[in-house]
Amino acid sequence: EAQVTQNPRYLITVTGKKLTVTCSQNMNHEYMSWYRQDPGLGLRQIYYSMNVEVTDKGDVPEGYKVSRKEKRNFPLILESPSPNQTSLYFCASYPFPRLAGAYNEQFFGPGTRLTVL
Amino acid sequence: KNEVEQSPQNLTAQEGEFITINCSYSVGISALHWLQQHPGGGIVSLFMLSSGKKKHGRLIATINIQEKHSSLHITASHPRDSAVYICAVKETSGSRLTFGEGTQLTVNP
């Protein structure tokens, strides 16, 4: 089954304790992306990756790191989490367009609800 | 002003009603998405549009590139359609998506 998986689904942690949220897709998609969703602000892009070893900042990258060493995995790293990073996080993937002007739908993971105390 | 504006923010309807959710954007785009977020939080892609109109079951999405506007219509609405509907645009330059804040739809039996 084609899917995007995230782990953990729920996490409560304390300020300053490094954590990693994993994201994996089995569709051989080139593009992967991380979003956070907050009440009243909607979804905002944190980082995205267009392929292995190619990453770029989204709208709200501060306090986050990512890596793309393999095509299927795109972990999100919080080196020193703070309470303002309490949020619902989504990973998504989509294929590189094969036709000029084409763009394909995104597949979203189930979300990770993070609470930083 | 947000680059992507949705209206209304909240919508309550009776089962069977025809529903329209609107999305306006201010940037040049190469594609527009309509997403559905279930009460449990999961997000599903409904449509991806770059022009014209698409239909899937009771859902219809239209886009007018010149007017920078898209609409999502639900015919014969049902309580299971209750969800947050999110519009997102892919800008012409780059690979990022910009999202609207979503429209909370509640369909009462």
Short mmCIF file of C-alpha atoms in Angstrom, two decimals:
data_model
loop_
_atom_site.label_atom_id
_atom_site.label_comp_id
_atom_site.label_asym_id
_atom_site.label_seq_id
_atom_site.Cartn_x
_atom_site.Cartn_y
_atom_site.Cartn_z
CA GLU A 1 0.00 0.00 0.00
CA ALA A 2 1.30 3.41 -1.03
CA GLN A 3 1.75 5.50 2.08
CA VAL A 4 3.66 8.06 4.08
CA THR A 5 4.44 7.00 7.63
CA GLN A 6 5.47 9.17 10.54
CA ASN A 7 6.79 8.23 13.97
CA PRO A 8 6.00 8.87 16.68
CA ARG A 9 2.34 9.82 16.30
CA TYR A 10 2.27 11.49 19.71
CA LEU A 11 5.14 12.87 21.76
CA ILE A 12 5.36 14.85 24.98
CA THR A 13 8.82 16.12 25.80
CA VAL A 14 10.59 18.84 27.77
CA THR A 15 12.38 21.97 26.67
CA GLY A 16 15.86 21.37 25.33
CA LYS A 17 15.69 17.59 24.89
CA LYS A 18 16.67 16.78 21.30
CA LEU A 19 14.14 14.79 19.32
CA THR A 20 13.64 13.39 15.83
CA VAL A 21 10.38 12.76 14.04
CA THR A 22 10.81 10.23 11.25
CA CYS A 23 9.05 10.29 7.91
CA SER A 24 9.18 7.54 5.32
CA GLN A 25 7.44 7.04 1.96
CA ASN A 26 7.27 3.93 -0.21
CA MET A 27 6.26 5.58 -3.49
CA ASN A 28 9.74 6.54 -4.73
CA HIS A 29 8.73 10.21 -4.67
CA GLU A 30 11.41 12.81 -5.27
CA TYR A 31 9.81 15.63 -3.28
CA MET A 32 9.23 15.50 0.45
CA SER A 33 8.11 18.23 2.80
CA TRP A 34 7.42 19.00 6.45
CA TYR A 35 4.54 21.19 7.66
CA ARG A 36 3.29 22.34 11.01
CA GLN A 37 -0.32 23.15 11.72
CA ASP A 38 -1.39 25.59 14.40
CA PRO A 39 -4.85 26.94 15.29
CA GLY A 40 -5.59 30.16 13.44
CA LEU A 41 -2.45 29.86 11.30
CA GLY A 42 -3.21 26.83 9.18
CA LEU A 43 -0.50 24.70 7.62
CA ARG A 44 2.93 26.23 7.19
CA GLN A 45 5.89 24.68 5.42
CA ILE A 46 9.01 24.09 7.52
CA TYR A 47 11.44 22.49 5.07
CA TYR A 48 11.22 20.67 1.79
CA SER A 49 13.48 18.46 -0.27
CA MET A 50 13.52 18.05 -4.02
CA ASN A 51 15.71 14.95 -3.96
CA VAL A 52 18.46 13.18 -2.04
CA GLU A 53 20.88 15.67 -0.46
CA VAL A 54 18.78 18.62 -1.72
CA THR A 55 16.86 20.52 0.97
CA ASP A 56 15.52 24.05 1.27
CA LYS A 57 13.82 26.23 3.84
CA GLY A 58 10.10 26.80 3.84
CA ASP A 59 8.22 29.54 5.65
CA VAL A 60 9.09 28.64 9.26
CA PRO A 61 12.46 26.80 9.39
CA GLU A 62 13.80 28.33 12.61
CA GLY A 63 14.51 25.72 15.27
CA TYR A 64 14.33 22.77 12.89
CA LYS A 65 16.80 20.72 10.85
CA VAL A 66 16.22 18.11 8.19
CA SER A 67 18.29 15.66 6.22
CA ARG A 68 17.69 13.64 3.06
CA LYS A 69 20.30 10.92 2.89
CA GLU A 70 17.95 8.41 1.29
CA LYS A 71 15.09 8.99 -1.10
CA ARG A 72 12.47 7.36 1.11
CA ASN A 73 13.31 9.10 4.42
CA PHE A 74 13.08 12.74 5.49
CA PRO A 75 13.51 13.10 9.27
CA LEU A 76 12.68 16.32 11.11
CA ILE A 77 15.11 17.17 13.91
CA LEU A 78 14.49 19.53 16.80
CA GLU A 79 17.90 20.07 18.38
CA SER A 80 16.59 22.05 21.37
CA PRO A 81 12.78 22.01 21.40
CA SER A 82 10.91 24.94 22.92
CA PRO A 83 7.25 25.29 23.94
CA ASN A 84 6.48 27.36 20.80
CA GLN A 85 7.20 24.24 18.77
CA THR A 86 4.21 22.52 20.29
CA SER A 87 2.17 21.74 17.20
CA LEU A 88 0.75 19.14 14.85
CA TYR A 89 3.36 18.12 12.27
CA PHE A 90 2.72 16.59 8.86
CA CYS A 91 5.13 15.05 6.42
CA ALA A 92 4.16 14.83 2.75
CA SER A 93 5.63 13.45 -0.45
CA TYR A 94 4.92 13.87 -4.16
CA PRO A 95 6.56 12.81 -7.41
CA PHE A 96 8.64 14.98 -9.69
CA PRO A 97 6.42 16.13 -12.56
CA ARG A 98 7.05 14.05 -15.70
CA LEU A 99 5.46 16.55 -18.08
CA ALA A 100 6.23 20.25 -18.45
CA GLY A 101 3.76 22.21 -16.35
CA ALA A 102 2.44 19.06 -14.66
CA TYR A 103 2.22 18.82 -10.92
CA ASN A 104 1.09 15.90 -8.86
CA GLU A 105 -0.91 15.62 -5.70
CA GLN A 106 0.74 15.39 -2.33
CA PHE A 107 0.41 12.38 -0.08
CA PHE A 108 0.29 13.25 3.59
CA GLY A 109 1.42 11.25 6.58
CA PRO A 110 -0.97 10.78 9.52
CA GLY A 111 0.54 13.59 11.59
CA THR A 112 2.63 13.81 14.77
CA ARG A 113 1.21 15.71 17.70
CA LEU A 114 4.13 17.20 19.63
CA THR A 115 3.91 18.87 23.04
CA VAL A 116 6.96 20.60 24.47
CA LEU A 117 6.68 21.40 28.18
CA LYS B 1 -2.90 40.03 3.82
CA ASN B 2 -2.49 36.28 3.36
CA GLU B 3 -1.48 35.07 -0.07
CA VAL B 4 -4.31 32.53 0.06
CA GLU B 5 -7.71 33.52 1.44
CA GLN B 6 -10.60 31.13 1.99
CA SER B 7 -14.22 31.90 2.63
CA PRO B 8 -16.20 31.25 4.61
CA GLN B 9 -14.13 30.29 7.64
CA ASN B 10 -17.02 28.29 9.07
CA LEU B 11 -20.02 26.83 7.30
CA THR B 12 -22.97 24.93 8.71
CA ALA B 13 -25.39 23.22 6.36
CA GLN B 14 -28.30 20.82 6.43
CA GLU B 15 -27.94 17.43 4.85
CA GLY B 16 -28.69 17.59 1.15
CA GLU B 17 -27.71 21.23 0.66
CA PHE B 18 -25.36 22.40 -2.10
CA ILE B 19 -22.17 23.80 -0.61
CA THR B 20 -19.59 26.17 -2.04
CA ILE B 21 -16.22 27.01 -0.51
CA ASN B 22 -14.12 29.73 -2.11
CA CYS B 23 -10.38 30.30 -2.41
CA SER B 24 -8.67 33.45 -3.68
CA TYR B 25 -4.95 33.89 -4.08
CA SER B 26 -2.66 36.76 -4.94
CA VAL B 27 0.40 35.08 -6.48
CA GLY B 28 1.10 33.43 -9.80
CA ILE B 29 0.54 29.72 -9.49
CA SER B 30 1.17 26.55 -11.42
CA ALA B 31 -1.34 24.45 -9.51
CA LEU B 32 -3.97 24.62 -6.79
CA HIS B 33 -4.89 21.86 -4.36
CA TRP B 34 -8.03 21.18 -2.41
CA LEU B 35 -7.42 19.10 0.70
CA GLN B 36 -9.77 17.56 3.23
CA GLN B 37 -8.78 17.22 6.87
CA HIS B 38 -10.84 14.78 8.84
CA PRO B 39 -11.83 15.36 12.47
CA GLY B 40 -9.11 12.88 13.47
CA GLY B 41 -6.49 15.08 11.81
CA GLY B 42 -5.59 13.09 8.69
CA ILE B 43 -5.24 15.04 5.44
CA VAL B 44 -6.38 13.75 2.08
CA SER B 45 -5.80 15.35 -1.28
CA LEU B 46 -9.12 15.87 -3.10
CA PHE B 47 -8.12 17.71 -6.25
CA MET B 48 -5.16 19.24 -7.98
CA LEU B 49 -6.08 21.84 -10.60
CA SER B 50 -4.16 23.98 -13.02
CA SER B 51 -7.13 25.02 -15.17
CA GLY B 52 -10.82 24.40 -15.77
CA LYS B 53 -12.87 22.00 -13.71
CA LYS B 54 -12.61 18.56 -12.12
CA LYS B 55 -15.33 16.31 -10.73
CA HIS B 56 -15.12 13.35 -8.40
CA GLY B 57 -18.37 11.91 -7.17
CA ARG B 58 -20.28 14.69 -5.41
CA LEU B 59 -17.28 17.00 -5.38
CA ILE B 60 -16.56 19.57 -8.08
CA ALA B 61 -13.58 21.92 -8.17
CA THR B 62 -13.18 24.84 -10.53
CA ILE B 63 -10.42 27.35 -11.08
CA ASN B 64 -10.26 30.69 -12.90
CA ILE B 65 -6.62 31.52 -13.42
CA GLN B 66 -7.30 35.05 -14.69
CA GLU B 67 -9.39 35.93 -11.64
CA LYS B 68 -7.07 34.00 -9.26
CA HIS B 69 -10.02 32.18 -7.76
CA SER B 70 -11.10 28.61 -7.16
CA SER B 71 -14.26 27.06 -5.77
CA LEU B 72 -15.00 23.68 -4.24
CA HIS B 73 -18.61 22.53 -4.54
CA ILE B 74 -20.27 19.66 -2.71
CA THR B 75 -23.59 18.48 -4.06
CA ALA B 76 -26.15 16.63 -1.90
CA SER B 77 -24.07 17.19 1.22
CA HIS B 78 -23.94 14.53 3.91
CA PRO B 79 -22.87 14.58 7.57
CA ARG B 80 -19.78 12.55 6.64
CA ASP B 81 -18.63 15.54 4.56
CA SER B 82 -18.05 17.39 7.83
CA ALA B 83 -14.36 18.28 7.83
CA VAL B 84 -11.94 21.13 7.30
CA TYR B 85 -11.36 21.94 3.64
CA ILE B 86 -8.04 23.54 2.81
CA CYS B 87 -6.93 25.33 -0.33
CA ALA B 88 -3.21 25.34 -1.18
CA VAL B 89 -1.35 26.89 -4.09
CA LYS B 90 1.95 26.02 -5.67
CA GLU B 91 3.65 29.20 -6.78
CA THR B 92 5.01 29.42 -10.29
CA SER B 93 8.53 29.79 -8.95
CA GLY B 94 9.86 27.23 -6.52
CA SER B 95 8.34 24.11 -5.00
CA ARG B 96 6.67 25.40 -1.88
CA LEU B 97 2.97 25.25 -1.14
CA THR B 98 1.10 28.10 0.52
CA PHE B 99 -2.05 27.18 2.40
CA GLY B 100 -5.28 28.90 3.25
CA GLU B 101 -6.47 28.70 6.83
CA GLY B 102 -9.19 26.25 5.98
CA THR B 103 -12.97 26.17 6.04
CA GLN B 104 -14.67 24.20 8.80
CA LEU B 105 -17.74 22.53 7.30
CA THR B 106 -20.42 20.97 9.49
CA VAL B 107 -23.29 19.15 7.83
CA ASN B 108 -26.17 18.40 10.16
CA PRO B 109 -28.55 15.47 9.59
#
